[in-house]
PDB file of C-alpha atoms in Angstrom:
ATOM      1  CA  UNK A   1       0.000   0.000   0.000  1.00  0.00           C
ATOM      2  CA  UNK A   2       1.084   3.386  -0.662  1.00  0.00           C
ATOM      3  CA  UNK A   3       2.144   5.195   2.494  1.00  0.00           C
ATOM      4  CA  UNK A   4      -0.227   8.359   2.161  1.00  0.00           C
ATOM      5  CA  UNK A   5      -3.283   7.672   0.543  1.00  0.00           C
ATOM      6  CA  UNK A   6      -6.099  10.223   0.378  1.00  0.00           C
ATOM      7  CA  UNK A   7      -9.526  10.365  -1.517  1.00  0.00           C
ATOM      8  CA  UNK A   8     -12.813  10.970  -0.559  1.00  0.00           C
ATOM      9  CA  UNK A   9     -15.162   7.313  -0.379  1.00  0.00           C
ATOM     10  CA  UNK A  10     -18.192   6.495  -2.361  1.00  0.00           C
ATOM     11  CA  UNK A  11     -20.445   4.500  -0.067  1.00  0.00           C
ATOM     12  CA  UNK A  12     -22.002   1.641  -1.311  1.00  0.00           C
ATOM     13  CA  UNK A  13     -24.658   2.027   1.886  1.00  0.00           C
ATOM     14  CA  UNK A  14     -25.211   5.660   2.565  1.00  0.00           C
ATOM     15  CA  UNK A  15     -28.759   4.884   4.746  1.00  0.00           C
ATOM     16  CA  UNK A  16     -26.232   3.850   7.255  1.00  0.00           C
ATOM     17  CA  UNK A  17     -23.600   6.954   7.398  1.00  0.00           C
ATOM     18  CA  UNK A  18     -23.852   9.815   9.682  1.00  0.00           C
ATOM     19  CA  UNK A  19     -23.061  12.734   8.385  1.00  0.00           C
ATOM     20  CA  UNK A  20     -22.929  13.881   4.624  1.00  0.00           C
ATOM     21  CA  UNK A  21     -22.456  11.101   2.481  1.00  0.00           C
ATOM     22  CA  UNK A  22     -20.591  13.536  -0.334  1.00  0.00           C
ATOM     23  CA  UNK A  23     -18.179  14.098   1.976  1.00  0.00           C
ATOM     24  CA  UNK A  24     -16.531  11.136   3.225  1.00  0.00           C
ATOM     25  CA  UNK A  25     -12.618  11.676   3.668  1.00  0.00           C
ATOM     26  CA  UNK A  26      -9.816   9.238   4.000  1.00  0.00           C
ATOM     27  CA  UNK A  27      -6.667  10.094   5.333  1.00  0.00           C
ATOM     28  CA  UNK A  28      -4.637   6.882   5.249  1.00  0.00           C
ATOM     29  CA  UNK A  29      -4.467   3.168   3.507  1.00  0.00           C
ATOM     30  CA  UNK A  30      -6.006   1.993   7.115  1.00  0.00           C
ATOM     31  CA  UNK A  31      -8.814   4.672   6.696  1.00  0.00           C
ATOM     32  CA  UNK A  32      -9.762   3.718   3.174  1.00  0.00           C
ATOM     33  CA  UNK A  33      -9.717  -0.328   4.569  1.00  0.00           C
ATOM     34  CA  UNK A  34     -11.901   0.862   7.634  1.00  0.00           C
ATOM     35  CA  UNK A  35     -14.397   2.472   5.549  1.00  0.00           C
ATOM     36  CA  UNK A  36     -14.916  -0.328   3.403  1.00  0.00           C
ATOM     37  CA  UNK A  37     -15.392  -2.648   6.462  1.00  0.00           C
ATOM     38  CA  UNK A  38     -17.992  -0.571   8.129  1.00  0.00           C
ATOM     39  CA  UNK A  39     -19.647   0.571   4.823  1.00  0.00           C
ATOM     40  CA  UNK A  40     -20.131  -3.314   4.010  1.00  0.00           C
ATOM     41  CA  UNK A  41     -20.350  -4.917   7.191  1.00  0.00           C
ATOM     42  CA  UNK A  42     -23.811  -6.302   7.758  1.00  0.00           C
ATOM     43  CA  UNK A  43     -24.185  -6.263  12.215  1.00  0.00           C
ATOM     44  CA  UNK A  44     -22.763  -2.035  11.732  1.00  0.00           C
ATOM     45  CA  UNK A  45     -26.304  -0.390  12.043  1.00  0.00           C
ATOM     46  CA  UNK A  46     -24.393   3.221  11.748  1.00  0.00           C
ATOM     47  CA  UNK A  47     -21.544   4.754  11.252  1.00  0.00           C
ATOM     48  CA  UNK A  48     -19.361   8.134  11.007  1.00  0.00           C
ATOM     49  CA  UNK A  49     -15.871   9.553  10.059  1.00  0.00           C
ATOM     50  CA  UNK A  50     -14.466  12.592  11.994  1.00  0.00           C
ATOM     51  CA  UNK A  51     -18.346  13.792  12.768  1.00  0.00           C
ATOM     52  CA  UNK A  52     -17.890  13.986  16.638  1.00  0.00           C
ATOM     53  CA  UNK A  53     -15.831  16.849  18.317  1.00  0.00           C
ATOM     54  CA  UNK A  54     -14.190  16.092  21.808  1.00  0.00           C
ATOM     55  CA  UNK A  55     -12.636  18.906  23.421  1.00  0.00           C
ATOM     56  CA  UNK A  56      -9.421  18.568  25.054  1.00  0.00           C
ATOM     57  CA  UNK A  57      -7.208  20.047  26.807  1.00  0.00           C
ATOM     58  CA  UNK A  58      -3.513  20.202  24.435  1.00  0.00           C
ATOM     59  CA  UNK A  59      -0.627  19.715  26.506  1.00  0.00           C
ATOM     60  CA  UNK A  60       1.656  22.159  24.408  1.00  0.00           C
ATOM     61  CA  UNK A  61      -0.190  25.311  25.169  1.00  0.00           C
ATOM     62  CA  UNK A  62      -2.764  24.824  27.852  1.00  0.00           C
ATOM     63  CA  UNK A  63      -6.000  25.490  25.338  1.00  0.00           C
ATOM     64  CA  UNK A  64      -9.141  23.714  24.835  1.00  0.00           C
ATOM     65  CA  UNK A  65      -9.065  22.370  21.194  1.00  0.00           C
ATOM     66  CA  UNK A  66     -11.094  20.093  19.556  1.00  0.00           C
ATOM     67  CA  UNK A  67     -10.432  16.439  19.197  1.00  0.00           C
ATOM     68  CA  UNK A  68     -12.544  14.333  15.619  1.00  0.00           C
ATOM     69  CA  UNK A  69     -11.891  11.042  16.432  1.00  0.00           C
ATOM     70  CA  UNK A  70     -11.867   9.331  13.447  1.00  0.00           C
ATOM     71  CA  UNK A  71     -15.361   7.245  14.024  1.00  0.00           C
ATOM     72  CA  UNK A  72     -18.444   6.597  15.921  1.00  0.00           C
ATOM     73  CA  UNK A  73     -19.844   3.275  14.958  1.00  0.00           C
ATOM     74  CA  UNK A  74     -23.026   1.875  16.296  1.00  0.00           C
ATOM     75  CA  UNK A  75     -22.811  -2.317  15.658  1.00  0.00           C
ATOM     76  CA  UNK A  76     -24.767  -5.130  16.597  1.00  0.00           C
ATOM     77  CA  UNK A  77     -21.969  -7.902  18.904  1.00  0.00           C
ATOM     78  CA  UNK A  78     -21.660 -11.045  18.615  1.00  0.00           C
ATOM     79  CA  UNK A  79     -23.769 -11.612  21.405  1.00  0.00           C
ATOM     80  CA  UNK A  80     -27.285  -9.685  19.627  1.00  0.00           C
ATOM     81  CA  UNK A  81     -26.086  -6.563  21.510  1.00  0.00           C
ATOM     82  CA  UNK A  82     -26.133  -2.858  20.126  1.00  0.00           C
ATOM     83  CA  UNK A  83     -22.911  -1.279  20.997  1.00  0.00           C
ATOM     84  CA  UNK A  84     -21.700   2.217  20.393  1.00  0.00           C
ATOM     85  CA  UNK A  85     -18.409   2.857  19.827  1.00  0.00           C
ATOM     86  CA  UNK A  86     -15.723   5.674  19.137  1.00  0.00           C
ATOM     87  CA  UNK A  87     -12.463   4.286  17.075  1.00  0.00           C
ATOM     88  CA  UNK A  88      -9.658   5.873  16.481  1.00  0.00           C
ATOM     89  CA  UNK A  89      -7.383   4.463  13.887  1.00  0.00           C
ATOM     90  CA  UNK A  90      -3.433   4.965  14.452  1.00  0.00           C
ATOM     91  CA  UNK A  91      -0.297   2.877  13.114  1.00  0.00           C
ATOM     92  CA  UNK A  92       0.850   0.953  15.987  1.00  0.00           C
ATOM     93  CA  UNK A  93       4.349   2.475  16.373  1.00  0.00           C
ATOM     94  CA  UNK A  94       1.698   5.803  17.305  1.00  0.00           C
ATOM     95  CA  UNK A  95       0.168   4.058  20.149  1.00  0.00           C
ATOM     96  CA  UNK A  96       3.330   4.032  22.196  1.00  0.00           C
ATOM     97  CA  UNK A  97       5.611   6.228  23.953  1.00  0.00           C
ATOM     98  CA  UNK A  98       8.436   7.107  21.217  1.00  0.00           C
ATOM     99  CA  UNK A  99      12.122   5.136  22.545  1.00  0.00           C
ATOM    100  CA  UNK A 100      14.056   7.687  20.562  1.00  0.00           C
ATOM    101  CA  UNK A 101      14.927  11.258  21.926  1.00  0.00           C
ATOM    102  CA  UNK A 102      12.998  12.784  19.115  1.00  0.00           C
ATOM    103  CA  UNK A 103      11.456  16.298  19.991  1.00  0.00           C
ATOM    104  CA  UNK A 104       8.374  16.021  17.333  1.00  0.00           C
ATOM    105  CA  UNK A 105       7.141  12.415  18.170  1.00  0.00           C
ATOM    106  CA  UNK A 106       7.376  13.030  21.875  1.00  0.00           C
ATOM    107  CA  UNK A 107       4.931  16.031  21.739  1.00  0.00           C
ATOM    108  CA  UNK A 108       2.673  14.404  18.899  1.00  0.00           C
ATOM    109  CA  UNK A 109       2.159  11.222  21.327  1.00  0.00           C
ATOM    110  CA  UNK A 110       1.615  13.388  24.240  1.00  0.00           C
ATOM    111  CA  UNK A 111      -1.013  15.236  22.535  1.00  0.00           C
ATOM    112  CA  UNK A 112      -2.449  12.100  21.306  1.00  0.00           C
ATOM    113  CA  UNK A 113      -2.686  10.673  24.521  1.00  0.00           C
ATOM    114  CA  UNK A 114      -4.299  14.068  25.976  1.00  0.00           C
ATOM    115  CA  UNK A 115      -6.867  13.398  23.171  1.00  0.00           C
ATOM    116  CA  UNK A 116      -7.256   9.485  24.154  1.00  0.00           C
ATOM    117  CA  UNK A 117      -8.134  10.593  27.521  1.00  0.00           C
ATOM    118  CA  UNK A 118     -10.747  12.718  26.688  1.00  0.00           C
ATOM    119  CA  UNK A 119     -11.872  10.160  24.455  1.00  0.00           C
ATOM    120  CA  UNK A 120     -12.409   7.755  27.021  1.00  0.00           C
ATOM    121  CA  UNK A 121     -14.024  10.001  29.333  1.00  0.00           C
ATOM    122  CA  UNK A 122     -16.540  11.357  26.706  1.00  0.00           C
ATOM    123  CA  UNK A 123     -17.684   7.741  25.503  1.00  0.00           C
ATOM    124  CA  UNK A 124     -18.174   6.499  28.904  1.00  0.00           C
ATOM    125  CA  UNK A 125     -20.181   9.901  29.593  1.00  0.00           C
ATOM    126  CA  UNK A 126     -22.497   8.506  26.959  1.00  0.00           C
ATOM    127  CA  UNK A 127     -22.061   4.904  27.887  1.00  0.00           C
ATOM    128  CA  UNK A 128     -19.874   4.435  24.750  1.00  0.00           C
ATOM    129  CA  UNK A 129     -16.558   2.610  24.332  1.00  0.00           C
ATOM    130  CA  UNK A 130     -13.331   4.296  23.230  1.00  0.00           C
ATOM    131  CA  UNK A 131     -10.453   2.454  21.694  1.00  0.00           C
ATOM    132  CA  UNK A 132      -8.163   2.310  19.334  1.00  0.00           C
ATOM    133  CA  UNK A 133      -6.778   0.438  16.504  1.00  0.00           C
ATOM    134  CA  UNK A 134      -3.692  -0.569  14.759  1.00  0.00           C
ATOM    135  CA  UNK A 135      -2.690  -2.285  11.909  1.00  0.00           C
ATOM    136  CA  UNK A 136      -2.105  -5.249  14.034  1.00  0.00           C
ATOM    137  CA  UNK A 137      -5.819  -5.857  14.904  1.00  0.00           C
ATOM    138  CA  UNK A 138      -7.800  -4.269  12.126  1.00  0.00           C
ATOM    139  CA  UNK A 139      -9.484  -6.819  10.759  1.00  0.00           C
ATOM    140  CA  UNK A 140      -8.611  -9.372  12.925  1.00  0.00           C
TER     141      UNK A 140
END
């Protein structure tokens, strides 16, 4: 896969997106793969891409800013449950503290994780679920 892909998605199921169907952005490979699984996944009732705002507080300069995690999806378990869900989508080396000494990824994942937390908080507010995921459980 190309490492930045970018388009906008033609859904193939529109009753069941939130948001304007025109206007459905991809920002990555994993994006473009996401969409496709929730467009054509039978048990996801509804979905959306970057249509909630979170505000949080950003750990570089102390303001509120506003947080579009990448999807609310509302699915059907495996167990006949409705579940409602916010996903963010992140390559894996993203979801962890950076090893290396390197200025830029140690304030990008501490703003990401100031955004996870009020994530979390905001989907358990609604009795949601927060979480994210990596290329190593996608579709898995």
């Amino acid at each position: 896969m190309a490492r930045f892909v970018q388009g906008y998605y033609t859904l193939k199921n529109p009753h069941k997106y939130i948001g304007d169907p025109s206007k459905v952005r991809y920002m990555s490979s994993y994006e473009l793969e996401m969409h496709k699984f929730l467009d054509n996944n039978e048990r996801v009732l509804h979905w959306g891409s970057e249509e909630i705002a979170i505000p949080y507080i950003k750990p570089t300069d102390g303001k509120v800013h506003k947080y579009y995690v990448d999807y609310f999806v509302e699915y059907i378990n495996k167990d006949g449950e409705i579940v409602k869900e916010l996903i963010e989508v992140k390559p894996f080396k993203e979801t962890h503290k950076p090893r290396k000494q390197n200025l830029y990824e140690q304030i990008t994942f501490a703003i990401n994780v100031a955004k996870w937390q009020a994530a979390t908080l905001f989907a358990k507010q609604q009795g949601w679920k927060f979480r994210i995921i990596t290329e190593k459980s996608i579709f898995k």
